[in-house]
Coordinates of C-alpha atoms and ligand atoms in Angstrom, one line a residue:
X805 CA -41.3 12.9 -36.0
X806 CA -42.1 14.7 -32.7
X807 CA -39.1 15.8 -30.6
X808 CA -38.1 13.6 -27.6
X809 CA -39.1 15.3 -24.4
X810 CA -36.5 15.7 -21.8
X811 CA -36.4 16.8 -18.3
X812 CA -33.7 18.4 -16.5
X813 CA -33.0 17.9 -12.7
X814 CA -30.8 20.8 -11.5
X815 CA -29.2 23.1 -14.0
X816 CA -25.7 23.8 -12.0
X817 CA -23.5 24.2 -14.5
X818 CA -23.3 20.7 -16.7
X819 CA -26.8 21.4 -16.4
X820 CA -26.5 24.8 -18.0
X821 CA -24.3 23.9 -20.2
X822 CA -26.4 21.3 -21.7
X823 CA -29.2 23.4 -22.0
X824 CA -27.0 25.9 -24.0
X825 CA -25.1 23.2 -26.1
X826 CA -28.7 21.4 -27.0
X827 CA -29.8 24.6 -28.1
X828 CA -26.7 25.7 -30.1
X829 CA -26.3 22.6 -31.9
X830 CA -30.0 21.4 -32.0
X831 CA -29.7 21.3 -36.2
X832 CA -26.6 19.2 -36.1
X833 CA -28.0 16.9 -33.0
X834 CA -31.5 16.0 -34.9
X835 CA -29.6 15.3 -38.1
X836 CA -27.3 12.9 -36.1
X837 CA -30.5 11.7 -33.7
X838 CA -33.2 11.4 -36.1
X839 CA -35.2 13.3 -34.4
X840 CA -34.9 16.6 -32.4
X841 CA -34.5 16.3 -28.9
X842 CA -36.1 19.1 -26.7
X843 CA -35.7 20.3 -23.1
X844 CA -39.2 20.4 -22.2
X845 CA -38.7 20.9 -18.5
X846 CA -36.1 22.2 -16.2
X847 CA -36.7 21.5 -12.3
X848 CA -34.2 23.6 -10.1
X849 CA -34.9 24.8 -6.4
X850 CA -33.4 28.1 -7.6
X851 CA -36.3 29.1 -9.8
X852 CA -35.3 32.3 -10.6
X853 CA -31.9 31.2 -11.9
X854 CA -33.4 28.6 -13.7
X855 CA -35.8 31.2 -15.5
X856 CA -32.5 33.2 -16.1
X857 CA -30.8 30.6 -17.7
X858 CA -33.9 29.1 -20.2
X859 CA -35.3 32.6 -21.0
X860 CA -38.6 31.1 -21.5
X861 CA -37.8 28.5 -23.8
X862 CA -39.1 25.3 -21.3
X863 CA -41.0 24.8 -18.4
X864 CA -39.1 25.7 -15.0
X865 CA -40.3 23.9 -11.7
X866 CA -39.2 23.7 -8.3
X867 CA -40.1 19.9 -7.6
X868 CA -38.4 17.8 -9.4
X869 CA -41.0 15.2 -8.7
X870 CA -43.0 17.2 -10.8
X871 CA -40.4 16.0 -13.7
X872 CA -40.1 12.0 -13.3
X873 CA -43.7 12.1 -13.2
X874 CA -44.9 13.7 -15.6
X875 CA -46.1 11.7 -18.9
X876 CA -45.1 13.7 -21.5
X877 CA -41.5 13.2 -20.5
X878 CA -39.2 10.4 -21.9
X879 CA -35.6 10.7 -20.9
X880 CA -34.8 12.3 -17.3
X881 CA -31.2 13.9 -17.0
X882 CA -30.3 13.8 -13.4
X883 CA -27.5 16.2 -12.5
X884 CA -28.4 16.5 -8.7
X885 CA -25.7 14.7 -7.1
X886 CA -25.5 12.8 -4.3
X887 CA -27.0 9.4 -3.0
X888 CA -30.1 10.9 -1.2
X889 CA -33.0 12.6 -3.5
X890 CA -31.1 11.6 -6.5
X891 CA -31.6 8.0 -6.1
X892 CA -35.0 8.5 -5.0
X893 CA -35.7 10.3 -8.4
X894 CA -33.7 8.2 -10.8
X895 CA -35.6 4.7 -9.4
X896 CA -39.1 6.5 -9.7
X897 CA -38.1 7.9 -13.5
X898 CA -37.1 4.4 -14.5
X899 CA -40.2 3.0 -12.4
X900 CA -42.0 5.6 -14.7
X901 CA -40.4 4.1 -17.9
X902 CA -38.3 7.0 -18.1
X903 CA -34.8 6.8 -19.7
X904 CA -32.4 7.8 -17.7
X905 CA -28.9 9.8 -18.0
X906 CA -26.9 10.9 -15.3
X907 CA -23.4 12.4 -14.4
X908 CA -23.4 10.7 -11.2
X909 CA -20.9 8.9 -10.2
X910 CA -21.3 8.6 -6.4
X911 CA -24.8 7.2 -7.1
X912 CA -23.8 4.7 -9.7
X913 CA -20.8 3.0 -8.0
X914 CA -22.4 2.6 -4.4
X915 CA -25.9 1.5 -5.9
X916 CA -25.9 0.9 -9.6
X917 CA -26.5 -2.6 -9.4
X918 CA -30.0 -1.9 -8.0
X919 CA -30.6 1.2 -10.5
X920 CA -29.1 -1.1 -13.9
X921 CA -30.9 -3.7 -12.2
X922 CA -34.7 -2.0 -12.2
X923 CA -33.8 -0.3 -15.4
X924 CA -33.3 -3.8 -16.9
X925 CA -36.7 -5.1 -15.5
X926 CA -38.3 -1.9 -17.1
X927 CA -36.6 -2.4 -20.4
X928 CA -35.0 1.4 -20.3
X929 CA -31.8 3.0 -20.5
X930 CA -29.7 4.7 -17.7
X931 CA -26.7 6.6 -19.5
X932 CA -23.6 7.6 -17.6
X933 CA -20.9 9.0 -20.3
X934 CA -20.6 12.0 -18.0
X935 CA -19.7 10.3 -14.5
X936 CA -16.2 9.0 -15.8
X937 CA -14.0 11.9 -17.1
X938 CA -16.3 14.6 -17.9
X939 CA -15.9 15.0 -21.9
X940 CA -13.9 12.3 -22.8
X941 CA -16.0 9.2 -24.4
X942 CA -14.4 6.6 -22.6
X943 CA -17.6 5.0 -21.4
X944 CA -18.6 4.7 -25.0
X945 CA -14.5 3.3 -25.7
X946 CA -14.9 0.4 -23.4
X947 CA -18.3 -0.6 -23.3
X948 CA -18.3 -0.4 -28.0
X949 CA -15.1 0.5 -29.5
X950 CA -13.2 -1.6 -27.6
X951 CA -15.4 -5.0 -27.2
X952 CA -13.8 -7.3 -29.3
X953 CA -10.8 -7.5 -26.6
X954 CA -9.9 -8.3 -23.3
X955 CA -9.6 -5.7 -21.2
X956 CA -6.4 -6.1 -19.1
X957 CA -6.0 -3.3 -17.6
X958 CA -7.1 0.6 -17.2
X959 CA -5.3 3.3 -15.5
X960 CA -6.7 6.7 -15.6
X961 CA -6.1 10.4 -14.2
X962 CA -9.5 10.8 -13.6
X963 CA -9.9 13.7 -11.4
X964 CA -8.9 17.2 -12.4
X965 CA -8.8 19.0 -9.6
X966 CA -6.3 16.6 -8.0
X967 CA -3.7 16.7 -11.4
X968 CA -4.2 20.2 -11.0
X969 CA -2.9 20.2 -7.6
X970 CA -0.1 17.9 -8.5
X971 CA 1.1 19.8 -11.5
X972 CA 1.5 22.9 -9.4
X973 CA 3.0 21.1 -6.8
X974 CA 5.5 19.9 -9.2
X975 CA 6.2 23.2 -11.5
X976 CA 6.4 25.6 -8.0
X977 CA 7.3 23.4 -5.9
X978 CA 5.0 24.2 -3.8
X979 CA 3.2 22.7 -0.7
X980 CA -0.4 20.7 -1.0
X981 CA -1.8 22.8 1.2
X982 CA -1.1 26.1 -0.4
X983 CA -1.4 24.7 -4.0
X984 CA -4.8 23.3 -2.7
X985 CA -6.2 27.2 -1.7
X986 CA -5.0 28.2 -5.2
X987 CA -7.2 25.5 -6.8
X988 CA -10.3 27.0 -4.4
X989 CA -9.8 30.5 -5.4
X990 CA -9.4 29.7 -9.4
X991 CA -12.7 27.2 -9.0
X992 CA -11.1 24.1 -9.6
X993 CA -11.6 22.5 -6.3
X994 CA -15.1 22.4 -4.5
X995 CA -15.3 24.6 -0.7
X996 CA -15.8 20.9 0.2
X997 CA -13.0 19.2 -1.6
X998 CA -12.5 16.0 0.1
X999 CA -14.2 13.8 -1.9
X1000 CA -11.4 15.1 -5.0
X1001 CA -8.7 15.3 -2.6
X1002 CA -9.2 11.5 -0.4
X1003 CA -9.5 10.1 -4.1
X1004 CA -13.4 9.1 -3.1
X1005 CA -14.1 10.8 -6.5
X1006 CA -11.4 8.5 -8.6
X1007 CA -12.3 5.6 -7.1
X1008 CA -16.5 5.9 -7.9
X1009 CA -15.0 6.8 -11.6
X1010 CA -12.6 3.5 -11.4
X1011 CA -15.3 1.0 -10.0
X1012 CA -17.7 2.3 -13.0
X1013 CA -14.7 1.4 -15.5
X1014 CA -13.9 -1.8 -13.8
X1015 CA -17.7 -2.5 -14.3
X1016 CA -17.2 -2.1 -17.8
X1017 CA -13.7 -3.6 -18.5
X1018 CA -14.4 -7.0 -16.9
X1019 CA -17.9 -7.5 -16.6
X1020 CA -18.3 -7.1 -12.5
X1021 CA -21.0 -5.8 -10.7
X1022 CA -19.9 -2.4 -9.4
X1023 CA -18.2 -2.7 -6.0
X1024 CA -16.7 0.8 -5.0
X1025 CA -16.8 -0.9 -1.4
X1026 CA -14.3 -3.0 -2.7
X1027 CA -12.0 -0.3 -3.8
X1028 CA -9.2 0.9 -2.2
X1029 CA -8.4 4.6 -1.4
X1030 CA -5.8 6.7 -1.3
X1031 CA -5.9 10.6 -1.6
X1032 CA -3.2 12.9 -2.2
X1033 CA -3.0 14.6 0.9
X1034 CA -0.3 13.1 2.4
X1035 CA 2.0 14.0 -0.3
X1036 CA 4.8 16.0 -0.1
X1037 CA 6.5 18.2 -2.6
X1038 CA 10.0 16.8 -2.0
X1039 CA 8.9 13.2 -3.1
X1040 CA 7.7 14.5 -6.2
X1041 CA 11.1 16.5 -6.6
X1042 CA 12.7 13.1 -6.2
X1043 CA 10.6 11.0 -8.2
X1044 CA 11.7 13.2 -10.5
X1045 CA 15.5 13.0 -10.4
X1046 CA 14.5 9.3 -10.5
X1047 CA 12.8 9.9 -14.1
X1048 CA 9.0 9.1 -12.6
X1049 CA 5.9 11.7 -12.0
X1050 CA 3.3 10.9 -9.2
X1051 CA 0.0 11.4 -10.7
X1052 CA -3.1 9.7 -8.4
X1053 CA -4.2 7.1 -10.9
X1054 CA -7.3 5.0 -10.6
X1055 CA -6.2 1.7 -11.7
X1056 CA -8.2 -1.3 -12.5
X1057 CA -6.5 -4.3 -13.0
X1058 CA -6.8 -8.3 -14.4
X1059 CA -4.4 -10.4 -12.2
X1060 CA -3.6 -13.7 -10.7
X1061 CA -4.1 -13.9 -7.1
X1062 CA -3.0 -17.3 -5.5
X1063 CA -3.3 -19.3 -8.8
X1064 CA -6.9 -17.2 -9.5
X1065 CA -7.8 -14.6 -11.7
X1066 CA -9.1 -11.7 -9.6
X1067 CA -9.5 -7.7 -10.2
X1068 CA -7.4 -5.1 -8.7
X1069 CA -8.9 -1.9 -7.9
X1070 CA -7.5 1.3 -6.3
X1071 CA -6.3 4.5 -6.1
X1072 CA -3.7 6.1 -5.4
X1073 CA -0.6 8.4 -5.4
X1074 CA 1.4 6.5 -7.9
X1075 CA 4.9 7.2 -9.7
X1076 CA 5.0 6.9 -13.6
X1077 CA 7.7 6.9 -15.8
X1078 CA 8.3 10.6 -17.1
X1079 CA 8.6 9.4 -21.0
X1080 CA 5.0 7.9 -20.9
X1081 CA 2.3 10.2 -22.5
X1082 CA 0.0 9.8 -19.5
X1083 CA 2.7 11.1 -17.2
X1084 CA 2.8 14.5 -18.9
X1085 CA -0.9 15.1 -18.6
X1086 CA -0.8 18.1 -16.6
X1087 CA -3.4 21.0 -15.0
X1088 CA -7.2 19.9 -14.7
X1089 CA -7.1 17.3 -18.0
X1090 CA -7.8 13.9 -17.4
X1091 CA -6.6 10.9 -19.3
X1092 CA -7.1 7.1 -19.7
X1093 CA -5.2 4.5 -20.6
X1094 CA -6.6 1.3 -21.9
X1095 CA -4.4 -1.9 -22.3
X1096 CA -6.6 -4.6 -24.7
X1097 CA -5.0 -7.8 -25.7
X1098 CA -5.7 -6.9 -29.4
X1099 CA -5.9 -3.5 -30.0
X1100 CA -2.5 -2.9 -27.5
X1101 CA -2.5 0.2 -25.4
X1102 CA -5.0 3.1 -26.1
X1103 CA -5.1 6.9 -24.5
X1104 CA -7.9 8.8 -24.3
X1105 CA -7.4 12.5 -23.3
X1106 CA -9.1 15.7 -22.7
X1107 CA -11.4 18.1 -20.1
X1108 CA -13.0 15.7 -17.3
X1109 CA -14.8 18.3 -15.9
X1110 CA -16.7 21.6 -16.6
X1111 CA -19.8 22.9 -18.0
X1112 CA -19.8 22.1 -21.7
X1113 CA -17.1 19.4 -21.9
X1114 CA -19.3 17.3 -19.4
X1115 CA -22.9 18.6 -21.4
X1116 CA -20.7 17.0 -24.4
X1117 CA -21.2 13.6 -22.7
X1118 CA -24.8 14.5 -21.1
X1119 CA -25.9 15.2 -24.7
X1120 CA -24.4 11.9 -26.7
X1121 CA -25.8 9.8 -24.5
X1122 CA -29.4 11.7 -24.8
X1123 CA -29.0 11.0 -28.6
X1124 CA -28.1 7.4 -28.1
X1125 CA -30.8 6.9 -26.4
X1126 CA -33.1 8.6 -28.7
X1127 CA -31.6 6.4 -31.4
X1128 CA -32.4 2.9 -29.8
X1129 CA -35.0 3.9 -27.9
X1130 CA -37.6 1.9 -30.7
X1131 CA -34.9 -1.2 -30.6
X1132 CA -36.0 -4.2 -28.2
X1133 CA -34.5 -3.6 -25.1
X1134 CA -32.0 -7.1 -25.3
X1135 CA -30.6 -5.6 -28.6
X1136 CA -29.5 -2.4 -26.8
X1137 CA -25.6 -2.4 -25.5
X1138 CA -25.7 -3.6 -21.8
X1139 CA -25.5 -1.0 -19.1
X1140 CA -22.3 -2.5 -18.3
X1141 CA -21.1 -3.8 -21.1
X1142 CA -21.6 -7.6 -20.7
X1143 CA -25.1 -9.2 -21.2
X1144 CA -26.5 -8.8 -17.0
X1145 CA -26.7 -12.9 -17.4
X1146 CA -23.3 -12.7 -18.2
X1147 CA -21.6 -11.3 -15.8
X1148 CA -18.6 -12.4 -14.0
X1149 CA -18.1 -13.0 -10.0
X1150 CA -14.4 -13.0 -10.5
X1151 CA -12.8 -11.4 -7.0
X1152 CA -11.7 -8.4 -6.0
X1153 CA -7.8 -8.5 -4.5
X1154 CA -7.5 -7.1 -1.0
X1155 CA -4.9 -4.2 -1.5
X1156 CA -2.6 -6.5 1.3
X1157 CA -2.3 -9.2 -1.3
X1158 CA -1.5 -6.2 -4.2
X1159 CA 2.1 -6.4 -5.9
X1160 CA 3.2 -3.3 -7.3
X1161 CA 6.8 -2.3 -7.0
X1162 CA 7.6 0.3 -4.4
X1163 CA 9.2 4.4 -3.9
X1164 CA 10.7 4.5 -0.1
X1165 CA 11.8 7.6 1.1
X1166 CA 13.1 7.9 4.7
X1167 CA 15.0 10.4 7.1
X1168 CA 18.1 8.6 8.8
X1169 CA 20.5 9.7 10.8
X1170 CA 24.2 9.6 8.9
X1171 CA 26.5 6.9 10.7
X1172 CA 28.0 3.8 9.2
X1173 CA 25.4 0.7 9.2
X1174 CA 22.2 2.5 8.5
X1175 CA 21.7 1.5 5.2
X1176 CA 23.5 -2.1 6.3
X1177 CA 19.9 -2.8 8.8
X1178 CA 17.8 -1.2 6.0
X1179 CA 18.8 -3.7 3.1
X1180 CA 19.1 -6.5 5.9
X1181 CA 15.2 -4.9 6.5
X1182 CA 14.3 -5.5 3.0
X1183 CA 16.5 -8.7 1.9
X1184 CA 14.5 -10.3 5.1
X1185 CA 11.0 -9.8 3.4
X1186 CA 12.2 -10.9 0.0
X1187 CA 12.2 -7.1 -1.1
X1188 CA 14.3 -6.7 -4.2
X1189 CA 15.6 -3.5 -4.5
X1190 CA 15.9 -1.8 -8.1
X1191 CA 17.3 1.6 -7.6
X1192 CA 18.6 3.9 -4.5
X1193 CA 19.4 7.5 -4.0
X1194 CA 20.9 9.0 -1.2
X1195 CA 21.3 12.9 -1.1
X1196 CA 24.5 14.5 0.8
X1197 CA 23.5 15.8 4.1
X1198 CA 23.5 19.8 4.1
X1199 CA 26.7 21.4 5.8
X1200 CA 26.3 20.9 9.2
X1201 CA 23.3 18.4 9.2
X1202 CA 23.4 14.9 10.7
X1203 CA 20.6 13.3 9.0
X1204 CA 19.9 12.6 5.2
X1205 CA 17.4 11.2 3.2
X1206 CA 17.4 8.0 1.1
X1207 CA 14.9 6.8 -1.3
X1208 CA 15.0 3.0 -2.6
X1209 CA 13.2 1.9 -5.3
X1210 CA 11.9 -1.6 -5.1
X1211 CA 10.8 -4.3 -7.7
X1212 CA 7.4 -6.2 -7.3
X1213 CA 6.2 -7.1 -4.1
X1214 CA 3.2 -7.9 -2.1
X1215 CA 1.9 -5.0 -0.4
X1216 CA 1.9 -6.8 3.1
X1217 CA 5.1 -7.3 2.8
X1218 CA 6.6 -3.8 2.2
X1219 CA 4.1 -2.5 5.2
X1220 CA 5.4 -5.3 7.3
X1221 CA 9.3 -4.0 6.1
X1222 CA 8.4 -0.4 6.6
X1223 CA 7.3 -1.1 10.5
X1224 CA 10.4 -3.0 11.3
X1225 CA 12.6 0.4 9.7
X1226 CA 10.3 2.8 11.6
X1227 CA 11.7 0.7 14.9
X1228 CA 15.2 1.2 14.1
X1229 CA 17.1 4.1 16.1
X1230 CA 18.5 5.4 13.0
X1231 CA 15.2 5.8 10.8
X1232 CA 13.8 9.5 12.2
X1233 CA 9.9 9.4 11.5
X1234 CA 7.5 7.7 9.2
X1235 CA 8.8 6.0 6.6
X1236 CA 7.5 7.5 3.3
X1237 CA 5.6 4.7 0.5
X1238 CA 4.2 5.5 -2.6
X1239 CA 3.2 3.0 -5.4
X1240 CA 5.0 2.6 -8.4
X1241 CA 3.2 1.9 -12.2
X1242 CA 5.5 1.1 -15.5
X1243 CA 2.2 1.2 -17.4
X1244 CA 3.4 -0.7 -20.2
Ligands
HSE770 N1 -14.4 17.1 -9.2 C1 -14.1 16.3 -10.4 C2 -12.7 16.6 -10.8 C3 -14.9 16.7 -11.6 O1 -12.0 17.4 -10.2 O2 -12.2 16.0 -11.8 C4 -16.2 16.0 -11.5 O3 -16.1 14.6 -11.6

């Protein structure tokens, strides 16, 4: 049979590395496909590196529009980035009847329901292993391996460069900002590293996982956000006396919401147990952890990002969809999981309306009846404290700083709490709030 024809949009370095990988393991990958599958065209404004990189061995172009509309092609890998030219390109491949498979995250959770939407109509694929953790299959885990439960809840470290920053933080105790320059200079973060650092990049890989877990239409503008920059290295040195690591965790979440079953979705700084698995995933790894009413909890673990961990992903979906590209397009697993007529409208909660139980950390000044108007505080708005620590002052100080540990409550209700502490004399500064996850 005659090897599927790809074409590569940008060859960065997943794209690279799936050139090289293709090549390495193309015996092993037609045995497993069926058929070989064959990088027939590489489009790349940087010619010259392009040529570099596939010494001869495909076409090289400059205009990618050359690729999605070329005839010979059948599958499109799209590993520009970005919303702009990259959605332009992906809707003319499927328009094409070009299969499609991408690493894009951004794209897919602000407008995959238009893209999974025209690739239905056109009865082809768009694969997207590689936007949600780089190498590990958890795309594949949620949408096949785990269908026969339901999904109640996944919590993931999701972006590298951000556990990177928080493992260092934690080991040196170190500040984010220097920990942060580090990360530039070894590669891990981008020049431009807000999208990692603001959690932007979590949340696209959590609304693509929500997609998939409950059978929602993908609503990233539904998410809430909540990067790591704020952090400081003394609440993860307390968490830690506590027995709890603060890892930024996307989380999506089956609830009840005012006597209705809704979503939660977010990300955020959030403080985990020590003893759980998840918490000691440290460096650039990523991890997920599933929680399905049959098969209990699952963890998935390994590199998110990089050039052959993510071309791992790039190339299993190319030979999935070399597989059932011959199978009638209803027979194919759905994009997101659920049949598209079978989707669900169930709600996403507002994060005020979000119970999770609570870290406070706040600078008072040391005199009797502080902590008297800060339980007073809490006991007002219901808030049920769990643990406390209060550290000695240092010789000579005045102040202190004590953290209270709360038990579930409303979101609302801790914000409302934590601006009537801010307006007592005694409380110096912001009051310091950080999500807590038992994850069990
Ligand atoms: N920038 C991401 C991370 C990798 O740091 O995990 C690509 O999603």
């Amino acid at each position: 049979m005659k090897p599927v024809k790809v074409g590569l949009l940008g060859i960065g370095t997943v794209g690279t590395g799936t050139f090289n990988v293709l090549h390495r393991n193309q015996e092993e990958i037609r045995r497993r496909a069926g058929r070989g599958i064959e990088i027939a065209m590489v489009a790349d404004l940087n010619t010259t590196r392009a040529t570099e990189i596939t010494q001869g061995r495909c076409r090289v172009v400059a205009d990618a529009w050359q690729v999605v509309n070329d005839p010979e092609i059948d599958i499109v890998i799209e590993l520009i980035g970005g919303y702009g030219i990259a959605k332009e390109l992906v809707l003319a491949a499927i328009a094409n009847g070009k299969h499609v498979v991408t690493a894009n995250k951004a794209l897919l959770a602000t407008h995959g329901n238009e893209i999974f939407r025209a690739a239905q109509d056109k009865g082809v694929m768009v694969a997207f292993e590689a936007a949600v953790a780089g190498g590990i299959p958890i795309i594949k885990a949620l949408r096949e391996g785990l269908t026969a439960n339901r999904i109640q809840w996944v919590a993931g470290i999701i972006n590298g460069t951000t556990n990177f920053i928080l493992s260092e933080m934690r080991d040196k105790g170190l500040d984010f900002g220097s920990v942060l320059k580090q990360a530039q200079e070894l590669g891990y973060a981008e020049a431009d590293p807000t999208f990692d650092i603001e959690g932007v990049d979590a949340a696209h890989k959590a609304t693509l996982m929500a997609a998939i877990a409950f059978g929602i239409p993908v609503q990233f503008d539904k998410a809430y956000v909540e990067g790591i920059t704020r952090l400081q290295s003394c609440d993860i040195a307390f968490a830690e006396q506590l027995g709890y690591r603060i890892k930024l965790l996307g989380i999506a979440k089956r609830v009840q919401n005012q006597g209705a079953e809704a979503i939660e979705l977010r990300v955020h700084p959030t403080l985990i147990p020590a003893k759980r698995l998840i918490a000691n995933v440290e460096g650039a790894m990523n991890a997920v952890l599933v929680q399905g009413d049959a098969v209990g909890a699952t963890l998935y673990y390994g590199k998110g990002a990089g050039s052959e961990p993510t071309a791992s992903a790039v190339i299993a979906d190319l030979v999935d969809i070399t597989r059932l590209a011959t199978a009638d397009p209803e027979h194919r697993v759905p994009h997101l999981a659920f049949q598209p007529d079978a989707m669900s409208d169930i709600q996403i909660v507002p994060m005020s309306e979000v119970c999770t139980s609570y870290y406070l950390r706040m600078r008072v000044k040391d005199q009797p009846g502080v902590l008297a108007d800060i339980t007073r505080i809490l006991a007002d708005g219901d808030i049920s404290i769990d643990a406390m620590l209060q550290k000695e002052p240092g010789d000579g100080e005045s102040q202190t700083d004590i953290i209270i540990l709360t038990h579930l409550t409303r979101e609302k209700h801790v914000l409302a709490a934590i601006e009537r502490m801010q307006s007592l004399p005694t409380v110096l500064g912001a009051v310091t709030r950080i999500r807590m996850e038992e994850l069990n």
